[in-house]
XYZ file of C-alpha atoms in Angstrom:
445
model
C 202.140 189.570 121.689
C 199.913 186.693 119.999
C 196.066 188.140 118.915
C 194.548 186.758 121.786
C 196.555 189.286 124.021
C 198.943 186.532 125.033
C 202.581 186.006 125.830
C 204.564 185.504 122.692
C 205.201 182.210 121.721
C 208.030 180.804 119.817
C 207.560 179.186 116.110
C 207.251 175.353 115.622
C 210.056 175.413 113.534
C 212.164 176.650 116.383
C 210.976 174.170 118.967
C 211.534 171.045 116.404
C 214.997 172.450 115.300
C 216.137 173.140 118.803
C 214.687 169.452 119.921
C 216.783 168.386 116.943
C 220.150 170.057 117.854
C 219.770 168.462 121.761
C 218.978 164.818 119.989
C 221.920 165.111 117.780
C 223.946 166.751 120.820
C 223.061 163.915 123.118
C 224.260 161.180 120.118
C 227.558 162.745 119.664
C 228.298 163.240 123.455
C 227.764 159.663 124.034
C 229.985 159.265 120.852
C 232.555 160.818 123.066
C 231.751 158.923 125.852
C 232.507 155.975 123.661
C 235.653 157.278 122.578
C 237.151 158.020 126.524
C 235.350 154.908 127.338
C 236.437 152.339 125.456
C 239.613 150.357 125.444
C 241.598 150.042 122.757
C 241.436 146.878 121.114
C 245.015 145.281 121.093
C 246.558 143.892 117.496
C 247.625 140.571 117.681
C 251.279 139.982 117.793
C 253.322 137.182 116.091
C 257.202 136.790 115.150
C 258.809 135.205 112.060
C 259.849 132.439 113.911
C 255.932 131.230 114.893
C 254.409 131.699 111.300
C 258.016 129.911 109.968
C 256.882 126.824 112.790
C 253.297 126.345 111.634
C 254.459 126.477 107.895
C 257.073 124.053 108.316
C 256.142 122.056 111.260
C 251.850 121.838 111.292
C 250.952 121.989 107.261
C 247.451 120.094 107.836
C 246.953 121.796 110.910
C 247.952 125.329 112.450
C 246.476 124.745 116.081
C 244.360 127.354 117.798
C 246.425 130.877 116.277
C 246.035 130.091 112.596
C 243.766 128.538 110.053
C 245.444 126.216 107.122
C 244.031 126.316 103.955
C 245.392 124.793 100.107
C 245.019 127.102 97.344
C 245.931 126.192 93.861
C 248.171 129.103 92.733
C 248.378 132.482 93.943
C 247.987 135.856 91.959
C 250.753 138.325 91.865
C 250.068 141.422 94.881
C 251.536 144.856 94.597
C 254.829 145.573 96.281
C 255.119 146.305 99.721
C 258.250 146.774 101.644
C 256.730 145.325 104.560
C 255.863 142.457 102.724
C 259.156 141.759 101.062
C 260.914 142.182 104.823
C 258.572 139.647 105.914
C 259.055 137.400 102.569
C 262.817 137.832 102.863
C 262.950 136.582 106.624
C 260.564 133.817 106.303
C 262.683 132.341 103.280
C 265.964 132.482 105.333
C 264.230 130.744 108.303
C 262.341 127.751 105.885
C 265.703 127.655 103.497
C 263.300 128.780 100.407
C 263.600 131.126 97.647
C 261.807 134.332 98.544
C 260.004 133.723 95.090
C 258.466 130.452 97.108
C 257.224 132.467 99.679
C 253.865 135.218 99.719
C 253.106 137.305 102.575
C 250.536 140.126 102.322
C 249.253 142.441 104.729
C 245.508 143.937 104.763
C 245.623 147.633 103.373
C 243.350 150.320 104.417
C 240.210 151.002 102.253
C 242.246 153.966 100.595
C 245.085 152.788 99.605
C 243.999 149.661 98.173
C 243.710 151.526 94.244
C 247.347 153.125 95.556
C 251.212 151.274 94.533
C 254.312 151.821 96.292
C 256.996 153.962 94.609
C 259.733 151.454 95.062
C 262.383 154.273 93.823
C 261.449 156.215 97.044
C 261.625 153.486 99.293
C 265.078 152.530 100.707
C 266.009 148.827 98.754
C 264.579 145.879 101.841
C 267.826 144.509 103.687
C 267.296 141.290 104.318
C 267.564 140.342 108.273
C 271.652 139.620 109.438
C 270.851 136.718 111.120
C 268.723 133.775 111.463
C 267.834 134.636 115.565
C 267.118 138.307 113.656
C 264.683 137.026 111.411
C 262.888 134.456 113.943
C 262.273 137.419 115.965
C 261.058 139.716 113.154
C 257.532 140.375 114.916
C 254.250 140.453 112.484
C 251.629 143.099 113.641
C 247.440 142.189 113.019
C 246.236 140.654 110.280
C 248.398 138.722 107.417
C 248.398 135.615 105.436
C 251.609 133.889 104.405
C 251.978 131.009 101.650
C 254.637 129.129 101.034
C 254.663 126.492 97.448
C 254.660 123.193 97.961
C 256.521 120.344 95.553
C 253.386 119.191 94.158
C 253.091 123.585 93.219
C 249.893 123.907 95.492
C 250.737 126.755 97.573
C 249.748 126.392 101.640
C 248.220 129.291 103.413
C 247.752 130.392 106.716
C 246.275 133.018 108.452
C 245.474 134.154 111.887
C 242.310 132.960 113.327
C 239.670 135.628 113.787
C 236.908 135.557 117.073
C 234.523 137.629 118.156
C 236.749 140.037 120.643
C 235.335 141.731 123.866
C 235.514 145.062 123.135
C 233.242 144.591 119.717
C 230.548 143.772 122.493
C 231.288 146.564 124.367
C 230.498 148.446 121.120
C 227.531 146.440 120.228
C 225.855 146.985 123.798
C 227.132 150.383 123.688
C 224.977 151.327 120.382
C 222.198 149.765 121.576
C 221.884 151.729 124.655
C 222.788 155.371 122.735
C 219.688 154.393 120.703
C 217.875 153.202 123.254
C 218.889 157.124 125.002
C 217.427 158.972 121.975
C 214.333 157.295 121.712
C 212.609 159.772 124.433
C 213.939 162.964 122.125
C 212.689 161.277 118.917
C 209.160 160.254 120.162
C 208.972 163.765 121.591
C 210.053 165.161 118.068
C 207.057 162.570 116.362
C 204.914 163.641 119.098
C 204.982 167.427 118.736
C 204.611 167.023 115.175
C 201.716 165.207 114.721
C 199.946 166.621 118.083
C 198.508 169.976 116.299
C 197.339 167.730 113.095
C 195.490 165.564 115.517
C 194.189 168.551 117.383
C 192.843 169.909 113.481
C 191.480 166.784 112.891
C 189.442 166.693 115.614
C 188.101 170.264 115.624
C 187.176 169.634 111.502
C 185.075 166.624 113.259
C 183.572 168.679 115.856
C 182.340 171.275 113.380
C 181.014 168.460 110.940
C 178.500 167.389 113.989
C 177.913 170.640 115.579
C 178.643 174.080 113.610
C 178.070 175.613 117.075
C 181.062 174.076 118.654
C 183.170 176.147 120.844
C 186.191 177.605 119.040
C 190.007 175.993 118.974
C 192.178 177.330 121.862
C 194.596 179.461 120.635
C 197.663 177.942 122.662
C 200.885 176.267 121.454
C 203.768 177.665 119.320
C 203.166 180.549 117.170
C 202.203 178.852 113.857
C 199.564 176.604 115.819
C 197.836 179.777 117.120
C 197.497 181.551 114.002
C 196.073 178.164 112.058
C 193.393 178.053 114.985
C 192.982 181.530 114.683
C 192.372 180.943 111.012
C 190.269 177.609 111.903
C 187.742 179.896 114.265
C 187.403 182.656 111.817
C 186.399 180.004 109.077
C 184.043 178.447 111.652
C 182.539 182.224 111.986
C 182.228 182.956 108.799
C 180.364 179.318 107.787
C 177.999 180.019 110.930
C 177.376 183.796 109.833
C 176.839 182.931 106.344
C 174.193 180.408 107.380
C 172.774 182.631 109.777
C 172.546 185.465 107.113
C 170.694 183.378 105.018
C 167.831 182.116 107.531
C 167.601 186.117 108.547
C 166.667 186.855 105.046
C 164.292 183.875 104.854
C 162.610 184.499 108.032
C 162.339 188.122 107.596
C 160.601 187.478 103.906
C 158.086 185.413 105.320
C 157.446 187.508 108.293
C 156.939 190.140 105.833
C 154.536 188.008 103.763
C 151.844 187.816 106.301
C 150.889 191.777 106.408
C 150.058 191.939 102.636
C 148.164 188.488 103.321
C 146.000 190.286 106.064
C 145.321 193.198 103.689
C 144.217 190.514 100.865
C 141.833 188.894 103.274
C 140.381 192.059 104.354
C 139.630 192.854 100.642
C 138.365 189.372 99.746
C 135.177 190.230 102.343
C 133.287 192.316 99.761
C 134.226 189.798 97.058
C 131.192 187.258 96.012
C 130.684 183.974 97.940
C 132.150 181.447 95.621
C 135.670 184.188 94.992
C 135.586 184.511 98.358
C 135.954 180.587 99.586
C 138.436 179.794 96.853
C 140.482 182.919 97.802
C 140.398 182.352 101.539
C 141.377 178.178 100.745
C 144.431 180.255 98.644
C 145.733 181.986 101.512
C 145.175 179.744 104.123
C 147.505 177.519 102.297
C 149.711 180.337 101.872
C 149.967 181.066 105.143
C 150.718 177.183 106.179
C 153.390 177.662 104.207
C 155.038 180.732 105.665
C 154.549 179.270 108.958
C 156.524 176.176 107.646
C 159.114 177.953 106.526
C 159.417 179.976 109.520
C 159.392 177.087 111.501
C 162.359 175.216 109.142
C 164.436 178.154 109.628
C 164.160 178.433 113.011
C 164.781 175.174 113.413
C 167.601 174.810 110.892
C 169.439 178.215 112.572
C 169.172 178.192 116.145
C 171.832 176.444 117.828
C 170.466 174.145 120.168
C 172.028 172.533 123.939
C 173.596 169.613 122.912
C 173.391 167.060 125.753
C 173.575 163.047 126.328
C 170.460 161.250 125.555
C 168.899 158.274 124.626
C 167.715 158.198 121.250
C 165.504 154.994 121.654
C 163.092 156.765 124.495
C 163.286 159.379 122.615
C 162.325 157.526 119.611
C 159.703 155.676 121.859
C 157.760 159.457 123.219
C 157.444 159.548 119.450
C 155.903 156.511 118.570
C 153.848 156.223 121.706
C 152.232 159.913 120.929
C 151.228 158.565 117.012
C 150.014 155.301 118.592
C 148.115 157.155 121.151
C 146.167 158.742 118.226
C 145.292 155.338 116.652
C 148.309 155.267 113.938
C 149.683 151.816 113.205
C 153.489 152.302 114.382
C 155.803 150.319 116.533
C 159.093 150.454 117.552
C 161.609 147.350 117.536
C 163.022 146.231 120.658
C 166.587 146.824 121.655
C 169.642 148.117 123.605
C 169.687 151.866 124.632
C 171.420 154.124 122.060
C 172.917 157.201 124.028
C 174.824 160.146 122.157
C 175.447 163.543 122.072
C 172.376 165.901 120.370
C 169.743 168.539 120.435
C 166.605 166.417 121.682
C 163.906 168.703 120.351
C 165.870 168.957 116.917
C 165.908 164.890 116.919
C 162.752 164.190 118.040
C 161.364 166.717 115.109
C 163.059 164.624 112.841
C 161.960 161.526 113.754
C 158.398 162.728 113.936
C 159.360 163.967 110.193
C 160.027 160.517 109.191
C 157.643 158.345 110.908
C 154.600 160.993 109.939
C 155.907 160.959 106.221
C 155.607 156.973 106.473
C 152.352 157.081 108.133
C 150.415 159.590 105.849
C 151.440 157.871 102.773
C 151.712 154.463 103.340
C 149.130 154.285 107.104
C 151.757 152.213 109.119
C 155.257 152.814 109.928
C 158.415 150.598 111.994
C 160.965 151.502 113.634
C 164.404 150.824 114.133
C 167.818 151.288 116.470
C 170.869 150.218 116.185
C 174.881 150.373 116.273
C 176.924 149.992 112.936
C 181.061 150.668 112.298
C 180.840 153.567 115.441
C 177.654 155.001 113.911
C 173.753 154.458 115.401
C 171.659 153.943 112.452
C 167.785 154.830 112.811
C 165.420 153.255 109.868
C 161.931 153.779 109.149
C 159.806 151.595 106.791
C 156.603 151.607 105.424
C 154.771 148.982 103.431
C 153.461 152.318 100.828
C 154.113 152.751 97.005
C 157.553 154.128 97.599
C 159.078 156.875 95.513
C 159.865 157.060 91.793
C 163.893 156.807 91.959
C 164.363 160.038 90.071
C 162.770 162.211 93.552
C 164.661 159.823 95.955
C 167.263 162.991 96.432
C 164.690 165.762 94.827
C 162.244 165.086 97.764
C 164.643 166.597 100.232
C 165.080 170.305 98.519
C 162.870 172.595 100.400
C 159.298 172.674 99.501
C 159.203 170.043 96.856
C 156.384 167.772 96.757
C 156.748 164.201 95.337
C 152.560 164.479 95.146
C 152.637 166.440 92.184
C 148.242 167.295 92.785
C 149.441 170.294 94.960
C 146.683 169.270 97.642
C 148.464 170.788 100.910
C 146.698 167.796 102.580
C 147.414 164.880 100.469
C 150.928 166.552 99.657
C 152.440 168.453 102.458
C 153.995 171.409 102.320
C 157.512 170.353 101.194
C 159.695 170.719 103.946
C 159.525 168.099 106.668
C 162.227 166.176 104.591
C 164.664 168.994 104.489
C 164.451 169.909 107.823
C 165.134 166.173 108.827
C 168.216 165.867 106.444
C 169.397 169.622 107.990
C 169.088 168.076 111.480
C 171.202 164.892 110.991
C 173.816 166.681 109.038
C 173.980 169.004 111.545
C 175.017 166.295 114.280
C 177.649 164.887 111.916
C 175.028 162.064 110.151
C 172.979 161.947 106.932
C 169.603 160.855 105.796
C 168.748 158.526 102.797
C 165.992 157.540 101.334
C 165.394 153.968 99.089
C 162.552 151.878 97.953
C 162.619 148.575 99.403
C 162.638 145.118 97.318
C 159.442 143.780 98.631
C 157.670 147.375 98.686
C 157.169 150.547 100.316
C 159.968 153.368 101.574
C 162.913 152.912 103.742
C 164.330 156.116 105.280
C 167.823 155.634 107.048
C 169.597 158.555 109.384
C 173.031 157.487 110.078
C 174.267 159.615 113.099
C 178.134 159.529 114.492
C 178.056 158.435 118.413
């Protein structure tokens, strides 16, 4: 039993080693089939008598069986009783010394390094008669020489062709590979299925830490990576969630000794008494921001398909309907996967951040490399390049007066970068040429 409760499952390395044994089963059984199938090929057959005609009688040409060739000496070959026999008979029939005469035979691969013992070989008896050697016969391949006057030696040889049965073998080949192609692609396949499957689910937990676990199905080794896989994925989202608990519960916390410290500050003198209230008024904006960045940051969200330019519209139109200068560019819709309330907060981030520095803000859609790109630019002083990546740490404040109105509270930035990296995207900040800020979220579609 698997830890799901399952029905045992057999390893990966059992599966591919099996699917190996049937491939290599399959090649040798059609191997065999080759071997019952096939019909021998049949050696060519020649006499004495033939090869003694087309020396004597054709020297410039042997006809259709052999191929006549001049050579300008000939180097000594190893002895070979079968040789000599032949040597011996074709002399007697062409009225030659056998020295005038070379025949040679084609040996197999290994015994081409090996010589003849002639001392256990009985001595070669020439043939008893001329009909005896005419009709000597000559099995497969040879060559045979004979010297001419001028001492040029003439050679001929059998002519070779392209026989039917080496088709037979050729087309026979072809179709065994042709029959293990399905057990190899299934071998490739099975292989490279679970890596695509990990692949995947690494992708799905870049854009959404909330996504639903890895089945726990396939061979045994499969299970227990995605059982490994999920517990990761638990572990990530409790460690996160740990963290936000602890944050949320300090600044829960915060408010009751706040209460107690405005009740006190009642019996303090006027002038204490504003400056201390303006104090924790600002400290309580800021425990309500970081409340509201952790709950935003933490709690998993319905992701659903939307489209990011109306939603990018109901933003603009809102800060338009309150007299801001900020328009959106025309364009295609832009439909993915994502949290709408966690989008639209960061796009309210952005364009509010453009329009409280810099009074005017535009807006941007569009499609790049499988990616829709959102940009925001302003026409303000932009941001000293040192704080381009410091401005996105929670509660830092590129307006170093520490006036909660002029500056913000620190965390509308971070909680924008947390929401696109949380749907698989990013967001960057640069100054532009001409002037002012460009913000860019890049989100995966």
């Amino acid at each position: 039993m698997t830890r799901d409760g399952g029905a045992a499952r057999s390893p990966l390395f059992l599966r591919i080693f099996l699917l190996m044994l049937i491939c290599v089963a399959v090649t040798q059984l059609l191997n065999l089939l080759l071997l019952v199938a096939i019909q021998e090929p049949t050696a060519k057959l020649y006499t004495v008598g033939q090869v003694a005609g087309a020396l004597q009688q054709h020297p410039d040409d042997g006809g259709e069986a052999f191929e006549v060739s001049h050579v300008a000496s000939v180097t000594p070959a190893p002895w070979n009783p079968r040789s000599e026999r032949t040597q011996m008979a074709l002399a007697m029939l062409l009225g030659v010394p056998p020295e005038a005469i070379d025949v040679r035979f084609p040996l197999p691969l290994l015994m081409r390094e090996q010589m003849y013992d002639r001392s256990s070989v009985p001595r070669t008896v020439p043939p008893a008669s001329h009909a005896a050697a005419r009709d000597l016969p000559i099995v497969g391949d040879f060559t045979a020489s004979i010297r001419q006057p001028d001492g040029r030696w003439l050679r001929i040889e059998p002519v070779h062709g392209f026989e039917p049965w080496r088709w037979f073998v050729l087309i026979w080949l072809v179709l065994s590979a042709i029959a293990v192609v399905p057990f190899a692609w299934a071998l490739a396949h099975r292989l490279a299925k679970p890596i695509g499957a990990f692949a995947q689910a690494a992708e799905r937990l870049g854009r959404d830490p909330r996504a639903p676990p890895l089945e726990l199905q396939g061979p045994a080794e499969i299970a227990e990576a995605a059982h490994a896989f999920n517990q990761m994925q638990a572990r990530l989202n409790r460690y996160v969630d740990d963290r936000a608990i602890v944050i949320a519960a300090i600044a829960h916390d915060l408010r009751t000794p706040l209460m107690r410290l405005g009740l006190r500050l009642e019996q303090a003198p006027p002038a204490l008494r504003t400056a201390c209230e303006n104090d924790l008024r600002e400290m309580q904006a800021m425990i309500s921001a970081a409340m509201t960045y952790v709950r935003d940051t933490s709690k998993p969200g319905v992701r659903r398909p939307l489209d990011l330019r109306s939603l990018a519209e109901t933003v603009v139109d809102d800060l338009s309907d309150r007299g801001q200068a900020v328009v959106l560019d025309t364009g295609e819709p832009v439909v993915l996967d994502g949290n709408p309330v966690a989008l639209k907060s960061m796009l309210s981030n952005l364009v509010c951040n453009a329009v409280k520095y810099a009074g005017s803000a535009e807006v941007s859609l569009g499609r790049i490399d499988g990616h829709v790109v959102i940009e925001v630019r302003d026409q303000g002083p932009g941001i000293p390049s040192e704080d381009l990546e410091r401005v996105f740490e929670p509660f830092f404040r590129g307006e170093r007066s520490r006036n909660r109105d002029t500056g913000g509270i620190g965390l509308g930035l971070a909680s924008a970068r947390a929401t696109a990296r949380a749907h698989g995207g990013d967001v960057t900040l640069e100054n532009r040429d001409d002037a002012g800020l460009l913000a860019r979220v890049t989100l995966p579609v």
